[in-house]
Coordinates of N, CA and C in Angstrom, one line a residue:
Chain A
G15 N -78.6 -12.9 15.2 CA -78.5 -11.8 16.2 C -78.2 -10.5 15.6
P16 N -78.1 -9.5 16.4 CA -77.7 -8.1 15.9 C -76.3 -8.1 15.3
K17 N -76.1 -7.3 14.3 CA -74.9 -7.3 13.5 C -74.3 -5.9 13.5
V18 N -72.9 -5.9 13.3 CA -72.2 -4.7 13.0 C -71.8 -4.8 11.6
L19 N -72.2 -3.8 10.8 CA -71.9 -3.8 9.4 C -70.7 -2.9 9.1
Q20 N -69.8 -3.3 8.2 CA -68.7 -2.5 7.9 C -68.6 -2.3 6.3
I21 N -68.4 -1.1 6.0 CA -68.5 -0.7 4.6 C -67.3 0.2 4.3
P22 N -66.5 -0.1 3.2 CA -66.6 -1.2 2.3 C -66.0 -2.5 2.9
S23 N -66.1 -3.6 2.3 CA -65.5 -4.8 2.7 C -64.0 -4.8 2.3
H24 N -63.7 -4.2 1.2 CA -62.4 -4.1 0.6 C -62.1 -2.7 0.1
Q25 N -60.9 -2.3 0.3 CA -60.5 -0.9 -0.2 C -59.0 -1.0 -0.6
I26 N -58.8 -0.5 -1.8 CA -57.4 -0.3 -2.3 C -57.2 1.1 -2.5
I27 N -56.1 1.6 -1.9 CA -55.9 3.1 -2.0 C -54.4 3.4 -2.2
D28 N -54.1 4.5 -2.9 CA -52.7 4.9 -3.1 C -52.2 5.5 -1.8
M29 N -50.9 5.2 -1.5 CA -50.2 5.8 -0.4 C -50.3 7.3 -0.4
G30 N -50.6 7.9 0.7 CA -50.7 9.3 0.8 C -52.2 9.8 0.7
Q31 N -53.0 9.0 0.2 CA -54.4 9.4 0.0 C -55.2 9.2 1.4
M32 N -56.4 9.8 1.4 CA -57.2 9.6 2.6 C -58.2 8.5 2.4
V33 N -58.4 7.8 3.5 CA -59.4 6.7 3.4 C -60.4 6.8 4.6
T34 N -61.6 6.5 4.4 CA -62.6 6.5 5.5 C -63.2 5.1 5.6
L35 N -63.1 4.5 6.7 CA -63.7 3.2 6.9 C -65.0 3.4 7.8
N36 N -66.1 2.8 7.3 CA -67.4 3.0 7.9 C -67.9 1.8 8.7
C37 N -68.5 2.1 9.8 CA -69.0 1.0 10.7 C -70.5 1.4 11.1
D38 N -71.4 0.5 10.9 CA -72.8 0.7 11.4 C -72.9 -0.2 12.6
P39 N -72.9 0.3 13.8 CA -72.9 -0.5 15.0 C -74.3 -1.1 15.3
V40 N -74.4 -1.9 16.2 CA -75.7 -2.4 16.7 C -76.4 -1.2 17.2
S41 N -77.7 -1.2 16.9 CA -78.5 0.1 17.1 C -78.5 0.6 18.5
N42 N -78.6 -0.2 19.5 CA -78.7 0.3 20.9 C -77.3 0.3 21.6
H43 N -76.3 0.0 20.9 CA -74.9 0.0 21.5 C -74.4 1.5 21.6
L44 N -73.6 1.7 22.6 CA -73.1 3.1 22.8 C -71.6 3.2 22.9
Y45 N -70.9 2.0 23.0 CA -69.5 2.0 23.0 C -69.0 1.4 21.6
F46 N -68.0 2.0 21.1 CA -67.5 1.6 19.7 C -66.0 1.5 19.7
Y47 N -65.5 0.6 18.9 CA -64.1 0.2 19.0 C -63.6 0.0 17.6
W48 N -62.3 0.2 17.4 CA -61.6 -0.2 16.2 C -60.4 -1.1 16.6
Y49 N -60.3 -2.2 15.9 CA -59.1 -3.1 16.0 C -58.5 -3.3 14.7
K50 N -57.2 -3.5 14.7 CA -56.4 -3.7 13.5 C -55.8 -5.1 13.5
Q51 N -55.9 -5.8 12.4 CA -55.3 -7.1 12.3 C -54.4 -7.2 11.0
I52 N -53.1 -7.3 11.2 CA -52.2 -7.5 10.0 C -52.2 -9.0 9.7
L53 N -52.1 -9.3 8.5 CA -52.2 -10.7 8.0 C -51.4 -11.6 8.8
G54 N -52.0 -12.7 9.4 CA -51.3 -13.7 10.2 C -51.0 -13.3 11.6
Q55 N -51.4 -12.1 12.0 CA -51.1 -11.7 13.4 C -52.4 -11.5 14.2
Q56 N -52.2 -11.2 15.5 CA -53.5 -11.0 16.3 C -54.1 -9.7 16.1
M57 N -55.3 -9.6 16.4 CA -56.0 -8.3 16.4 C -55.5 -7.4 17.5
E58 N -55.3 -6.2 17.2 CA -54.8 -5.2 18.2 C -55.7 -4.0 18.3
F59 N -55.9 -3.7 19.6 CA -56.8 -2.5 19.9 C -56.2 -1.2 19.3
L60 N -57.1 -0.5 18.7 CA -56.7 0.9 18.3 C -57.3 2.0 19.2
V61 N -58.6 1.9 19.3 CA -59.3 3.0 20.0 C -60.7 2.6 20.4
N62 N -61.2 3.2 21.5 CA -62.6 3.1 21.8 C -63.2 4.4 22.0
F63 N -64.5 4.5 21.9 CA -65.2 5.8 21.7 C -66.6 5.7 22.4
Y64 N -66.9 6.7 23.1 CA -68.2 6.7 23.8 C -68.6 8.2 24.0
N65 N -69.9 8.4 23.8 CA -70.4 9.7 24.1 C -69.7 10.8 23.3
G66 N -69.3 10.5 22.1 CA -68.7 11.5 21.3 C -67.2 11.7 21.5
K67 N -66.6 10.9 22.4 CA -65.2 11.1 22.8 C -64.4 9.8 22.7
V68 N -63.1 10.0 22.4 CA -62.2 8.9 22.5 C -61.9 8.6 24.0
M69 N -62.2 7.4 24.4 CA -61.9 7.0 25.8 C -60.5 6.5 26.0
E70 N -60.0 5.8 25.1 CA -58.7 5.2 25.2 C -58.2 4.9 23.8
K71 N -56.9 5.1 23.6 CA -56.3 4.8 22.3 C -54.9 4.1 22.6
S72 N -54.5 3.3 21.6 CA -53.2 2.6 21.8 C -52.2 3.4 21.0
K73 N -50.9 2.9 21.1 CA -49.8 3.5 20.4 C -50.0 3.3 18.9
L74 N -50.8 2.3 18.5 CA -51.0 2.1 17.0 C -51.9 3.2 16.4
F75 N -52.6 3.9 17.3 CA -53.5 5.0 16.8 C -52.7 6.2 16.6
K76 N -52.2 6.3 15.4 CA -51.2 7.4 15.1 C -52.0 8.7 14.9
D77 N -51.2 9.8 14.8 CA -51.8 11.1 14.6 C -52.6 11.2 13.3
Q78 N -52.3 10.3 12.4 CA -53.0 10.4 11.1 C -54.4 9.7 11.2
F79 N -54.7 9.1 12.3 CA -55.9 8.4 12.5 C -56.9 9.4 13.3
S80 N -58.2 9.3 12.9 CA -59.2 10.0 13.7 C -60.5 9.2 13.6
V81 N -61.3 9.3 14.6 CA -62.6 8.6 14.7 C -63.7 9.6 15.0
E82 N -64.9 9.4 14.5 CA -66.0 10.2 14.9 C -67.3 9.4 14.6
R83 N -68.4 9.9 15.2 CA -69.7 9.4 14.9 C -70.7 10.6 14.8
P84 N -70.7 11.2 13.7 CA -71.5 12.4 13.6 C -73.0 12.1 13.6
D85 N -73.8 12.7 14.6 CA -75.2 12.6 14.6 C -75.7 11.1 14.6
G86 N -75.1 10.3 15.3 CA -75.6 8.9 15.4 C -75.5 8.1 14.1
S87 N -74.8 8.6 13.1 CA -74.7 7.8 11.9 C -73.5 6.8 12.0
Y88 N -72.8 6.6 10.9 CA -71.7 5.7 10.9 C -70.6 6.1 11.9
F89 N -70.0 5.1 12.5 CA -68.8 5.3 13.3 C -67.7 5.1 12.3
T90 N -66.9 6.2 12.2 CA -65.9 6.1 11.1 C -64.4 6.2 11.6
L91 N -63.6 5.5 10.9 CA -62.1 5.6 11.1 C -61.5 6.2 9.9
K92 N -60.9 7.4 10.0 CA -60.3 8.1 8.9 C -58.8 8.0 9.1
I93 N -58.1 7.7 8.0 CA -56.6 7.7 8.0 C -56.2 8.7 6.9
Q94 N -55.5 9.8 7.3 CA -55.1 10.8 6.4 C -53.7 11.4 6.9
P95 N -52.6 11.2 6.1 CA -52.6 10.4 4.9 C -52.3 8.9 5.2
T96 N -52.6 8.0 4.3 CA -52.3 6.6 4.5 C -50.8 6.3 4.2
A97 N -50.4 5.2 4.9 CA -49.0 4.8 4.7 C -49.1 3.2 4.4
L98 N -48.0 2.7 3.8 CA -48.0 1.3 3.4 C -48.3 0.4 4.6
E99 N -47.8 0.8 5.8 CA -48.0 -0.1 7.0 C -49.4 0.0 7.5
D100 N -50.2 0.8 6.9 CA -51.7 0.8 7.3 C -52.4 -0.4 6.7
S101 N -51.8 -1.1 5.7 CA -52.5 -2.2 5.1 C -52.8 -3.3 6.2
A102 N -54.0 -3.6 6.3 CA -54.5 -4.5 7.3 C -56.0 -4.7 7.2
V103 N -56.5 -5.6 8.0 CA -58.0 -5.7 8.2 C -58.4 -4.9 9.4
Y104 N -59.3 -4.0 9.3 CA -59.8 -3.2 10.4 C -61.2 -3.7 10.8
F105 N -61.3 -4.1 12.1 CA -62.5 -4.6 12.6 C -63.1 -3.5 13.5
C106 N -64.4 -3.3 13.3 CA -65.2 -2.5 14.2 C -66.0 -3.4 15.2
A107 N -66.2 -2.9 16.4 CA -67.0 -3.6 17.3 C -67.8 -2.6 18.1
S108 N -68.9 -3.1 18.7 CA -69.7 -2.2 19.6 C -70.2 -3.0 20.8
S109 N -70.6 -2.3 21.8 CA -71.1 -2.9 23.0 C -72.0 -1.9 23.8
L110 N -72.8 -2.5 24.7 CA -73.6 -1.7 25.5 C -72.8 -1.2 26.7
P111 N -73.2 -0.1 27.3 CA -72.5 0.3 28.5 C -72.7 -0.7 29.6
A112 N -71.7 -0.7 30.5 CA -71.7 -1.7 31.6 C -71.8 -3.1 31.1
N113 N -71.2 -3.4 30.0 CA -71.3 -4.7 29.4 C -70.0 -5.0 28.6
S114 N -69.5 -6.2 28.7 CA -68.3 -6.6 27.9 C -68.7 -7.6 26.8
D115 N -69.9 -7.6 26.4 CA -70.3 -8.4 25.2 C -70.2 -7.6 24.0
Y116 N -69.1 -7.8 23.3 CA -68.8 -7.1 22.1 C -69.4 -7.8 20.9
T117 N -69.9 -7.0 19.9 CA -70.3 -7.5 18.6 C -69.3 -7.0 17.6
F118 N -68.7 -7.9 16.8 CA -67.7 -7.5 15.9 C -68.3 -7.5 14.5
G119 N -67.8 -6.6 13.6 CA -68.1 -6.7 12.2 C -67.2 -7.6 11.5
S120 N -67.4 -7.7 10.2 CA -66.7 -8.7 9.3 C -65.3 -8.1 8.9
G121 N -65.1 -6.9 9.1 CA -63.8 -6.3 8.8 C -63.8 -5.6 7.4
T122 N -62.9 -4.6 7.3 CA -62.6 -3.9 6.0 C -61.1 -4.2 5.7
R123 N -60.9 -4.9 4.6 CA -59.6 -5.2 4.2 C -59.0 -4.0 3.4
L124 N -58.0 -3.3 4.0 CA -57.4 -2.1 3.4 C -56.1 -2.5 2.9
L125 N -55.9 -2.1 1.6 CA -54.6 -2.3 1.0 C -54.1 -1.0 0.5
V126 N -52.9 -0.5 1.0 CA -52.3 0.7 0.6 C -51.2 0.4 -0.3
I127 N -51.2 1.0 -1.5 CA -50.2 0.6 -2.5 C -49.4 1.9 -2.9
Chain B
A3 N -48.7 -4.5 32.2 CA -49.0 -4.9 30.8 C -49.8 -6.2 30.8
Q4 N -50.6 -6.4 29.9 CA -51.4 -7.6 29.7 C -51.0 -8.3 28.4
S5 N -51.0 -9.6 28.4 CA -50.7 -10.3 27.2 C -51.4 -11.7 27.2
V6 N -51.6 -12.2 26.0 CA -52.2 -13.5 25.8 C -51.3 -14.3 24.9
T7 N -51.1 -15.5 25.3 CA -50.2 -16.4 24.4 C -51.0 -17.7 24.0
Q8 N -51.1 -17.9 22.8 CA -51.6 -19.1 22.2 C -50.5 -19.9 21.6
P9 N -49.9 -20.9 22.3 CA -48.7 -21.5 21.8 C -48.7 -22.3 20.5
D10 N -49.9 -22.7 20.1 CA -50.1 -23.5 18.9 C -50.7 -22.7 17.8
A11 N -49.9 -22.4 16.8 CA -50.4 -21.7 15.7 C -51.4 -22.5 14.8
R12 N -51.1 -23.8 14.7 CA -52.0 -24.7 14.0 C -52.2 -26.0 14.7
V13 N -53.5 -26.4 14.7 CA -53.8 -27.7 15.3 C -54.7 -28.5 14.2
T14 N -54.3 -29.8 14.1 CA -55.1 -30.6 13.2 C -55.6 -31.8 13.9
V15 N -56.9 -32.1 13.9 CA -57.5 -33.2 14.5 C -58.5 -33.9 13.6
S16 N -58.8 -35.1 13.9 CA -59.7 -35.9 13.1 C -61.1 -35.6 13.6
E17 N -62.1 -35.7 12.7 CA -63.5 -35.5 13.1 C -63.9 -36.5 14.2
G18 N -64.5 -36.1 15.2 CA -64.9 -37.0 16.3 C -63.9 -37.0 17.4
A19 N -62.7 -36.5 17.2 CA -61.7 -36.6 18.3 C -62.0 -35.4 19.2
S20 N -61.3 -35.5 20.4 CA -61.4 -34.4 21.3 C -60.4 -33.3 21.0
L21 N -60.6 -32.2 21.6 CA -59.8 -31.0 21.2 C -59.5 -30.2 22.4
Q22 N -58.2 -29.7 22.5 CA -57.9 -28.7 23.5 C -57.0 -27.7 22.8
L23 N -57.5 -26.4 22.9 CA -56.7 -25.3 22.4 C -56.2 -24.5 23.6
R24 N -54.9 -24.3 23.6 CA -54.3 -23.7 24.8 C -54.2 -22.2 24.8
C25 N -54.4 -21.6 26.0 CA -54.3 -20.2 26.1 C -53.7 -19.9 27.5
K26 N -52.6 -19.1 27.5 CA -52.0 -18.6 28.7 C -52.1 -17.1 28.7
Y27 N -52.3 -16.5 29.9 CA -52.4 -15.1 29.9 C -51.4 -14.5 31.0
S28 N -51.1 -13.2 30.8 CA -50.4 -12.5 31.8 C -51.1 -11.2 32.2
Y29 N -51.4 -11.1 33.4 CA -52.2 -9.9 33.9 C -52.0 -9.9 35.4
S30 N -52.0 -8.7 35.9 CA -51.7 -8.5 37.3 C -52.8 -8.8 38.3
A31 N -54.0 -8.9 37.7 CA -55.2 -9.2 38.5 C -56.0 -10.3 37.8
T32 N -57.1 -10.6 38.3 CA -58.0 -11.6 37.6 C -58.7 -10.9 36.5
P33 N -58.5 -11.4 35.2 CA -59.1 -10.7 34.1 C -60.5 -11.3 33.7
Y34 N -61.1 -10.6 32.8 CA -62.2 -11.3 32.1 C -61.5 -12.0 30.9
L35 N -62.0 -13.2 30.6 CA -61.4 -14.0 29.6 C -62.4 -14.5 28.5
F36 N -62.0 -14.5 27.3 CA -62.9 -14.8 26.2 C -62.3 -15.8 25.2
W37 N -63.1 -16.6 24.6 CA -62.7 -17.3 23.4 C -63.6 -16.9 22.2
Y38 N -63.0 -16.5 21.1 CA -63.7 -16.1 19.9 C -63.3 -17.1 18.8
V39 N -64.3 -17.2 17.8 CA -64.0 -18.0 16.6 C -64.1 -17.1 15.4
Q40 N -63.3 -17.3 14.4 CA -63.3 -16.5 13.2 C -63.3 -17.4 12.0
Y41 N -64.5 -17.4 11.3 CA -64.5 -18.1 10.0 C -64.1 -17.2 8.9
P42 N -63.6 -17.8 7.8 CA -63.1 -17.0 6.7 C -64.0 -15.8 6.3
R43 N -63.4 -14.7 6.2 CA -64.1 -13.5 5.7 C -65.3 -13.1 6.6
Q44 N -65.2 -13.5 7.9 CA -66.3 -13.1 8.8 C -65.6 -12.4 10.0
G45 N -66.5 -11.8 10.8 CA -66.0 -11.2 12.0 C -65.9 -12.2 13.1
L46 N -65.5 -11.8 14.3 CA -65.3 -12.7 15.4 C -66.7 -13.0 16.0
Q47 N -66.8 -14.3 16.4 CA -68.0 -14.7 17.1 C -67.6 -15.2 18.5
L48 N -68.3 -14.7 19.5 CA -68.0 -15.1 20.9 C -68.5 -16.6 21.1
L49 N -67.5 -17.4 21.6 CA -67.8 -18.8 22.0 C -68.2 -18.9 23.4
L50 N -67.4 -18.2 24.3 CA -67.7 -18.3 25.7 C -66.9 -17.2 26.4
K51 N -67.2 -17.0 27.7 CA -66.5 -15.9 28.4 C -66.5 -16.3 29.9
Y52 N -65.5 -15.9 30.6 CA -65.4 -16.1 32.0 C -65.3 -14.7 32.7
Y53 N -66.1 -14.5 33.6 CA -66.1 -13.3 34.4 C -65.7 -13.6 35.9
S54 N -66.4 -14.5 36.5 CA -66.1 -14.9 37.8 C -66.8 -16.2 38.1
G55 N -66.6 -16.8 39.3 CA -67.4 -17.9 39.8 C -66.8 -19.2 39.3
D56 N -67.7 -20.1 38.9 CA -67.3 -21.5 38.4 C -66.2 -21.4 37.4
P57 N -65.1 -22.0 37.6 CA -64.0 -21.8 36.6 C -64.3 -22.5 35.3
V58 N -65.2 -23.4 35.3 CA -65.5 -24.1 34.0 C -66.8 -23.4 33.4
V59 N -66.6 -22.9 32.2 CA -67.6 -22.2 31.6 C -68.1 -22.9 30.3
Q60 N -69.3 -22.9 30.1 CA -69.9 -23.6 28.9 C -70.2 -22.5 27.8
G61 N -70.0 -22.9 26.6 CA -70.2 -22.0 25.5 C -71.1 -22.6 24.4
V62 N -71.1 -21.9 23.3 CA -71.9 -22.4 22.2 C -71.3 -23.6 21.5
N63 N -72.1 -24.4 20.8 CA -71.6 -25.6 20.1 C -70.8 -26.5 20.9
S64 N -71.2 -26.7 22.2 CA -70.5 -27.7 23.1 C -69.1 -27.4 23.4
F65 N -68.6 -26.2 23.2 CA -67.3 -25.8 23.7 C -67.4 -25.5 25.2
E66 N -66.3 -25.7 25.8 CA -66.2 -25.3 27.2 C -64.7 -24.9 27.5
A67 N -64.5 -24.1 28.5 CA -63.1 -23.7 28.9 C -63.0 -23.7 30.4
E68 N -61.8 -23.9 30.8 CA -61.6 -23.9 32.3 C -60.5 -22.8 32.6
F69 N -60.9 -21.9 33.5 CA -60.0 -20.9 34.0 C -59.2 -21.5 35.2
S70 N -57.9 -21.2 35.1 CA -57.0 -21.6 36.2 C -56.2 -20.4 36.6
K71 N -56.4 -19.9 37.8 CA -55.6 -18.8 38.2 C -54.2 -19.2 38.5
S72 N -54.0 -20.4 39.1 CA -52.7 -20.8 39.4 C -51.8 -21.0 38.2
N73 N -52.4 -21.5 37.1 CA -51.6 -21.7 35.9 C -51.8 -20.5 34.9
S74 N -52.5 -19.5 35.3 CA -52.8 -18.4 34.3 C -53.2 -18.9 33.0
S75 N -54.2 -19.8 33.0 CA -54.6 -20.4 31.7 C -56.1 -20.4 31.6
F76 N -56.5 -20.5 30.3 CA -57.9 -20.6 30.0 C -58.1 -21.4 28.7
H77 N -57.8 -22.7 28.9 CA -57.8 -23.6 27.7 C -59.2 -23.9 27.2
L78 N -59.4 -24.0 25.9 CA -60.7 -24.3 25.3 C -60.7 -25.8 25.0
Q79 N -61.9 -26.4 25.2 CA -62.0 -27.9 25.0 C -63.3 -28.2 24.3
K80 N -63.3 -29.3 23.6 CA -64.5 -29.9 23.0 C -64.3 -31.4 23.0
A81 N -65.4 -32.1 23.3 CA -65.3 -33.5 23.5 C -65.2 -34.2 22.1
S82 N -65.9 -33.7 21.1 CA -65.9 -34.3 19.8 C -66.1 -33.3 18.7
V83 N -65.1 -33.1 17.9 CA -65.1 -32.0 16.9 C -65.8 -32.4 15.7
H84 N -66.3 -31.4 15.0 CA -67.0 -31.6 13.7 C -66.2 -30.9 12.6
W85 N -66.3 -31.3 11.4 CA -65.6 -30.6 10.3 C -65.9 -29.1 10.3
S86 N -67.1 -28.8 10.7 CA -67.5 -27.4 10.6 C -66.8 -26.5 11.7
D87 N -66.1 -27.2 12.6 CA -65.4 -26.4 13.6 C -64.1 -25.8 13.1
S88 N -63.7 -26.2 11.9 CA -62.5 -25.7 11.3 C -62.6 -24.2 11.2
A89 N -61.7 -23.5 11.8 CA -61.7 -22.0 11.8 C -60.4 -21.5 12.6
V90 N -60.4 -20.2 12.8 CA -59.3 -19.7 13.7 C -59.9 -19.3 15.0
Y91 N -59.3 -19.7 16.1 CA -59.8 -19.4 17.4 C -58.9 -18.5 18.1
F92 N -59.5 -17.5 18.7 CA -58.7 -16.4 19.4 C -59.1 -16.4 20.9
C93 N -58.1 -16.4 21.7 CA -58.3 -16.2 23.2 C -58.0 -14.7 23.4
A94 N -58.8 -14.1 24.3 CA -58.6 -12.7 24.6 C -58.9 -12.4 26.1
L95 N -58.3 -11.3 26.6 CA -58.6 -10.9 27.9 C -58.9 -9.4 28.0
S96 N -59.6 -9.0 29.0 CA -59.8 -7.6 29.3 C -59.7 -7.4 30.8
A97 N -59.5 -6.2 31.2 CA -59.5 -5.9 32.6 C -61.0 -6.1 33.1
Q98 N -61.1 -6.4 34.3 CA -62.5 -6.5 34.9 C -63.2 -5.1 34.8
G99 N -64.5 -5.1 34.7 CA -65.2 -3.9 34.5 C -65.7 -3.9 33.1
S100 N -66.6 -2.9 32.8 CA -67.2 -3.0 31.5 C -66.5 -2.2 30.4
N101 N -66.6 -2.6 29.2 CA -66.2 -1.8 28.0 C -64.7 -1.6 28.0
A102 N -63.9 -2.5 28.6 CA -62.5 -2.4 28.6 C -62.0 -3.0 27.2
K103 N -60.8 -2.6 26.8 CA -60.3 -3.1 25.5 C -59.9 -4.5 25.7
L104 N -60.0 -5.2 24.6 CA -59.6 -6.6 24.5 C -58.1 -6.8 24.1
T105 N -57.4 -7.7 24.7 CA -56.1 -8.0 24.2 C -56.2 -9.5 23.7
F106 N -55.8 -9.7 22.5 CA -55.9 -11.0 21.8 C -54.6 -11.7 21.8
G107 N -54.7 -13.1 21.7 CA -53.6 -13.9 21.3 C -53.5 -13.9 19.8
K108 N -52.5 -14.6 19.3 CA -52.3 -14.7 17.8 C -53.2 -15.6 17.1
G109 N -53.9 -16.4 17.9 CA -54.9 -17.3 17.2 C -54.3 -18.7 17.0
T110 N -55.2 -19.7 17.0 CA -54.9 -21.0 16.6 C -55.8 -21.4 15.4
K111 N -55.2 -21.8 14.3 CA -56.0 -22.3 13.2 C -56.3 -23.8 13.4
L112 N -57.5 -24.1 13.5 CA -57.9 -25.5 13.7 C -58.4 -26.1 12.3
S113 N -57.8 -27.2 12.0 CA -58.3 -27.9 10.8 C -58.8 -29.3 11.3
V114 N -60.0 -29.6 10.9 CA -60.6 -30.9 11.3 C -60.7 -31.8 10.0
K115 N -60.0 -32.9 10.1 CA -60.0 -33.8 9.0 C -61.2 -34.8 9.0
S116 N -61.9 -34.9 7.9 CA -63.1 -35.8 7.9 C -62.7 -37.2 7.5

């Protein structure tokens, strides 16, 4: 079936540096999401995005986080600056409007050292 | 506030045995409910979902789940497990309506002994 691709699959970065996580959603999907999963814990909602705007964000979506999808390219999550507690697996998902069938990517494993 | 509780962090069963993975939810109205499976180093795959109607929903790979409003539960079941069912299973809910955020449980790691 259709897939959500996440690039890179792994990223190691020094604390304080900027990181951009990339998501290539399903081609006809219009809603996009980021979720965060700390090792051994449940996935937690960060943000959803539609029509160029953040629709809803959680308290985990700190001021250092931002999302965008310029010109229909990758849907990105940028963290600037990174902190140790940002180490986690970040999952991207997408869905059609008026639909709750989400397609998830395989995740980006981010390690901040 | 909405929450999902999966009381069993780990479940081990023998191949061919029946399986029930428990899920309880807390939500002020009737939610949409989902079960996802996660294999190592992969994303979540949808097993089944409940929106409304028949409380017993059928999913992929012979999984089914039963919604109980009175018990606020959505337990996942399978009559006969296979070793390839070993994975982590997540229960999740969202508000009714489209494109709402998902709230996940902590997951249950299923190990199937051959």
